[in-house]
Structure formats: C-alpha cells, structure tokens
Coordinates of C-alpha atoms in Angstrom, one line a residue:
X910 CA 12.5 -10.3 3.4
X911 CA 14.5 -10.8 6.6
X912 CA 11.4 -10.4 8.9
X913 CA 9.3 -12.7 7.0
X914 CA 12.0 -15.5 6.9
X915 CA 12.8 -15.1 10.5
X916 CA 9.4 -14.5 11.7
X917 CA 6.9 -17.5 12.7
X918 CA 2.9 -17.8 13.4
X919 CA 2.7 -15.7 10.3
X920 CA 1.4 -15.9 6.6
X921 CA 4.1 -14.3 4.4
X922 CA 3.1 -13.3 1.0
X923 CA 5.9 -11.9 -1.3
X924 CA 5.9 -10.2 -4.4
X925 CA 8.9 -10.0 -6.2
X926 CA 9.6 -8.2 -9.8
X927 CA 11.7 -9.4 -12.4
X928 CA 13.9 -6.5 -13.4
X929 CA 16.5 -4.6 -11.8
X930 CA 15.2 -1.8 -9.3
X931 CA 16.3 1.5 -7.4
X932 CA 17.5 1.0 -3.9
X933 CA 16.5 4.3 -2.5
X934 CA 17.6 3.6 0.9
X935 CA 20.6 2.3 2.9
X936 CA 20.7 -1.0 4.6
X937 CA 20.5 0.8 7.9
X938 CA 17.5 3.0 6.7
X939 CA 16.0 0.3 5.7
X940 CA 16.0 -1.9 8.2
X941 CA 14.6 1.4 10.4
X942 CA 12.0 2.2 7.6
X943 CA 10.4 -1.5 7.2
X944 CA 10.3 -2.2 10.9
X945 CA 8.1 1.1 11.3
X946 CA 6.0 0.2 8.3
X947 CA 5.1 3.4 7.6
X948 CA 6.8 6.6 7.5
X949 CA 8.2 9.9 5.9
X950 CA 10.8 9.9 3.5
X951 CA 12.6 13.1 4.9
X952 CA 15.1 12.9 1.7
X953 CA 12.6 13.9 -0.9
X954 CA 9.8 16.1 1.5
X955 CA 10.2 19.6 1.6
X956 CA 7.5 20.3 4.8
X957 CA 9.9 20.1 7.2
X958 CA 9.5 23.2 8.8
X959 CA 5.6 24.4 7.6
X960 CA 2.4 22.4 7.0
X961 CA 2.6 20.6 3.6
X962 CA 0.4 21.5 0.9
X963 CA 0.0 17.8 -0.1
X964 CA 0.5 14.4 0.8
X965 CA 2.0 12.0 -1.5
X966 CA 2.1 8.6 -0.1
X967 CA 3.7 5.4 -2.4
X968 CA 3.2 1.7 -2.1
X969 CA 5.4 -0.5 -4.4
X970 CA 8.1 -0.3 -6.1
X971 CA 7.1 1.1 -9.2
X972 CA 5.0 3.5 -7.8
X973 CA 7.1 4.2 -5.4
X974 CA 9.5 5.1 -8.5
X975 CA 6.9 7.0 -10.4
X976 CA 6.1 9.1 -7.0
X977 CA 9.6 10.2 -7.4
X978 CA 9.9 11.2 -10.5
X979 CA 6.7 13.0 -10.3
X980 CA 7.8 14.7 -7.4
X981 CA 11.1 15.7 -9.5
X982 CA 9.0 17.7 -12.3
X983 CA 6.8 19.4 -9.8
X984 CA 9.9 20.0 -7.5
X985 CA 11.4 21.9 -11.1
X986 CA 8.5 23.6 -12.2
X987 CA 6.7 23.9 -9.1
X988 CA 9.1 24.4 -6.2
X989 CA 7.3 27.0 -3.9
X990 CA 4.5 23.8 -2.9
X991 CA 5.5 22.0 -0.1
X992 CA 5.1 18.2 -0.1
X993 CA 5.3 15.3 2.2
X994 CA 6.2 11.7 1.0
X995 CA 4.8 9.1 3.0
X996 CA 5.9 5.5 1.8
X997 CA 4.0 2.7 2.7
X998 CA 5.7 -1.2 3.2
X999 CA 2.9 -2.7 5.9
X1000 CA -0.6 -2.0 4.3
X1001 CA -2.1 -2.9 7.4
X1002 CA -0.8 0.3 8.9
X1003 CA -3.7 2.4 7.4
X1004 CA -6.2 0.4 9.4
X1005 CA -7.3 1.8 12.6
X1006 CA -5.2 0.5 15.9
X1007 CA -8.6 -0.3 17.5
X1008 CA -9.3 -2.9 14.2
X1009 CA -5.8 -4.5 13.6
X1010 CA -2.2 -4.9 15.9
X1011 CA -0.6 -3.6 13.1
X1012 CA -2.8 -0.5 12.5
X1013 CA -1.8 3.6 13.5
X1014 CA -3.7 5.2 15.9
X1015 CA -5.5 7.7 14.7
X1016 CA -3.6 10.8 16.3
X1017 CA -0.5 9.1 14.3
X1018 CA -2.0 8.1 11.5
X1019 CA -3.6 12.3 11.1
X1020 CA 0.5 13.2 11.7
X1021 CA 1.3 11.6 8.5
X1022 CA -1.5 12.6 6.5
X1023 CA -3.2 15.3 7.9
X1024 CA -6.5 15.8 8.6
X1025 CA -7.2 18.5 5.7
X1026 CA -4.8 18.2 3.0
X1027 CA -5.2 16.5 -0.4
X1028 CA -3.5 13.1 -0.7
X1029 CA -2.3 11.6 -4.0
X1030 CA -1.4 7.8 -3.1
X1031 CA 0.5 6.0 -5.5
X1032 CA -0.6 2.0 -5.4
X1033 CA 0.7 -1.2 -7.3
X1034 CA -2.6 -3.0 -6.7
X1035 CA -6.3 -2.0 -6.7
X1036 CA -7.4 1.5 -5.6
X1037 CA -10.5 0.3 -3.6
X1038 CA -8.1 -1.9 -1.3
X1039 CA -6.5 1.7 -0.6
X1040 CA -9.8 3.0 0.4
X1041 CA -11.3 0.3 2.2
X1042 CA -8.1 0.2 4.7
X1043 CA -8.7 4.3 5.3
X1044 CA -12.8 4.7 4.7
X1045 CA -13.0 5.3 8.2
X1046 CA -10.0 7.9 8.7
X1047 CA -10.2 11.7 9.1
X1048 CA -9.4 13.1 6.0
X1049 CA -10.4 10.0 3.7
X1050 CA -12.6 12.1 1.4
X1051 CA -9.4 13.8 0.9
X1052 CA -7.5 10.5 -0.5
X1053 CA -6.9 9.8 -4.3
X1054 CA -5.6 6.7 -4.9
X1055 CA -3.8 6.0 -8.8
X1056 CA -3.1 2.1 -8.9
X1057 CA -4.0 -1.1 -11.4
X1058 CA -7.4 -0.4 -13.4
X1059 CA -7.0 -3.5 -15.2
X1060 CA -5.5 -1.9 -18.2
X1061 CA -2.7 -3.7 -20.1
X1062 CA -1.0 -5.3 -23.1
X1063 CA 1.6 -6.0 -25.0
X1064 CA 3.5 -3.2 -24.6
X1065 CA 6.7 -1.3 -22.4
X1066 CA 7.4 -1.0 -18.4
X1067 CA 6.0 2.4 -18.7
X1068 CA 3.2 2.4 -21.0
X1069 CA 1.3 -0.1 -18.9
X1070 CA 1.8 2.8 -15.6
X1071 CA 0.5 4.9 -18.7
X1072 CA -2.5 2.6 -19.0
X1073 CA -3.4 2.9 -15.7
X1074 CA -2.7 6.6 -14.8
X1075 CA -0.2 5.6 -12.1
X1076 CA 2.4 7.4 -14.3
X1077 CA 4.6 10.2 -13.2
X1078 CA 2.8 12.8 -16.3
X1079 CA -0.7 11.4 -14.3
X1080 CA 0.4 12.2 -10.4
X1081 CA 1.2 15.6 -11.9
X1082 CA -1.4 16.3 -13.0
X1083 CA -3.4 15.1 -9.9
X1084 CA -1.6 17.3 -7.8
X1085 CA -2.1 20.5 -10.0
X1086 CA -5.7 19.5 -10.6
X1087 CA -6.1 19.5 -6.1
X1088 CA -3.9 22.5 -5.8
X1089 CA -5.6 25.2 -8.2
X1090 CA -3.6 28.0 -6.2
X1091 CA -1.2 27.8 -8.7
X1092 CA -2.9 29.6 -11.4
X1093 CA -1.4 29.7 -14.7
X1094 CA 1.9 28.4 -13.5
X1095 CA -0.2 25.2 -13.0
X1096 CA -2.0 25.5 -16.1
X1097 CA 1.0 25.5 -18.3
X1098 CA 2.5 22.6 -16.6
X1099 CA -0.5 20.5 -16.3
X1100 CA -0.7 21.0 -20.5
X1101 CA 3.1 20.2 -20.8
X1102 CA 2.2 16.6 -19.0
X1103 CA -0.6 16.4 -21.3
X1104 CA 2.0 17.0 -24.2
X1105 CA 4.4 14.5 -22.7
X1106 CA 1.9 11.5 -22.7
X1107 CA 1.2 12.6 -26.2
X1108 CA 5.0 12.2 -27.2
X1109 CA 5.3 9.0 -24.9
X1110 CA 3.1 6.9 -27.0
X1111 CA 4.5 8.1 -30.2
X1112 CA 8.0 7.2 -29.4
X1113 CA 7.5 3.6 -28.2
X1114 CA 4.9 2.9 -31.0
X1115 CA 8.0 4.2 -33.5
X1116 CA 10.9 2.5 -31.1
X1117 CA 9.1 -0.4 -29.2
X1118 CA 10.8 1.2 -25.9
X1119 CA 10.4 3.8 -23.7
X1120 CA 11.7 7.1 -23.8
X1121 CA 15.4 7.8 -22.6
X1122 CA 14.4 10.0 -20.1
X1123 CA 12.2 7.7 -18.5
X1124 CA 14.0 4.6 -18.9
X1125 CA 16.9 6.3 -17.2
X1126 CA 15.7 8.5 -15.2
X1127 CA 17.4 9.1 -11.9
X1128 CA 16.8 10.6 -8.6
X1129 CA 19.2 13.7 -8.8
X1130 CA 18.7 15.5 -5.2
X1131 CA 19.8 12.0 -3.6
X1132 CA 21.5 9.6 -6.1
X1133 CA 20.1 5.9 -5.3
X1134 CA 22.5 3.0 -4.5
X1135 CA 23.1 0.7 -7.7

C-alpha cells in the first residue's frame, strides 16, 4: 500500500478483503519481502540445507493462509519431505526479464523454483493467468496451479476454498499425489484429507460455520502478529 500511494506514472489496482487477516510478517520483513516481489519464506521452508522435494508457491491472502496450513499437516504427518515456500506479491515477477521490467531472469526465476521439481501454486484468481505468466519457463510442465474455478454460493469462508480446491485438505493431496515416494504413509494421509472434506461439509451444513479447527487455526512453528 505504501509503494502504490507514493509511487507515480503507475496504475495501482488494490484488492482489499473484508475480514480480519494473519500478519505473517514483521513490518521490517515486510517492507523487505514486497520490495523484492518475490521470494522464500525461510520461516516455514525446510530445504535450507538440501534440494527441496517441492515447491509451494502462494499468492493472496487466503491462499497464502491455506498454503500454510497445508504445509502444517504435511509438516505433521509428513516431515521427512523437504519443501520450499515461495510467496508471490508482484505477479509480474513470473514473466521473463526479457518481456517485462518487473520480470526474474530466468537463472533467478529456476533458483526459486527449480528446474525439475513439482510445483503446487496456490492462487486467489484464475489458474490460466498463473500459466500464461510462466508458459515459457523451464520447469512449467512441472506447475499446478489451485485458484478460482468459478465455484461459489451461499455458503462459509472455507467452503467456497472447498469449492474451488484451493483448500488446505486439496494442496495435500496435490502434493502426495506429485510425490508418490511416500508409499503407504502417503496413501493413509491422502484418505484422511479425503475423510476431512467429508466431515467439513457435514459440520457447516449442521452448524452454518466452519469447523473450529479451521476457523482458528494458527501457525504454531511461528505464531503470527495479531
């Protein structure tokens, strides 16, 4: 918000929610993380010292949310995988240098993602935009990108990420589904998402509101600012 109110010769376009979120980084951090556009969350990644076994990039703020709590259960049930969390705030930084000031050159761009490794990319807008900014990238057969499928209705915060499979049960399951190493640890887990979607929709069709456990779900490893 700061850049685009103190920047000129520009077309700002903000989109702004109407409930409370998770700050999930300091002011400082921030400020750091937004001016780059692009980068890895080092707080929640677990590749630090070995290639990761996936990439899971976010864009927005609810999938940016769901990305974590995904990342939570597979970090539980799963914790031997190694994953990288890329977040995305400047779109234009998955466009080639060469096509846009904005864009990463493609020796950066292959640092965050790899060349090789599966990438689950949680979106708050249309998939294909995703893929049109990266068609030309090294490992964009490799991108799976989980964002608005113009499913919705009446119905909870949740249940519409439901709707669209951009929930945390879906990323899950995309990640077990592109990492088949894991064998019957894998299986179970993948079946126990399965299971939770089941219970999700009965609860909020008995309670007309999401379950505890997602409606106050937290970030445990680092606790977000209120």
């Amino acid at each position: 918000m700061d850049h685009c109110l103190r920047s000129s010769h520009y077309v700002n376009f903000i989109v702004a929610a109407k409930h409370p979120a998770p700050q999930w980084l300091t002011m400082d951090e921030a400020v750091d993380h937004c001016t780059r556009g692009i980068g890895i969350w080092n707080f929640t990644s677990n590749d630090q010292n070995i290639e990761p076994d996936v990439v899971m990039a976010c864009s927005g703020d609810v999938p940016t949310l769901e990305t974590l709590a995904a990342l939570s259960i597979l970090r539980e049930h799963l914790p031997e995988i190694k994953i990288r969390v890329v977040n995305v705030v400047d779109l234009f930084k998955l466009q080639k240098s060469t096509e846009y000031s904005h864009g990463l050159t493609d020796k950066d761009y292959d640092a965050l993602f790899t060349t090789n490794k599966p990438v689950v990319f949680a979106f708050h807008g249309y998939p294909w935009l995703v893929h049109r900014l990266t068609y030309n990238r090294a490992n964009n057969t490799g991108m799976h990108v989980r964002g608005y499928k113009e499913e919705g209705i009446i119905t909870t915060s949740f249940d519409m990420t439901v709707l669209n499979e951009m929930d945390r049960f879906h990323l899950v399951m995309d990640i077990i589904d592109r990492l088949p190493s894991n064998g019957s640890k894998g299986v179970y887990l993948k079946q126990q998402m399965m299971d939770k979607l089941i219970e999700h929709k009965h609860y909020i069709y008995t309670n007309g509101k999401d379950m505890p456990e997602i409606s106050q779900w937290k970030w445990s490893e680092k606790p977000y600012i209120e």
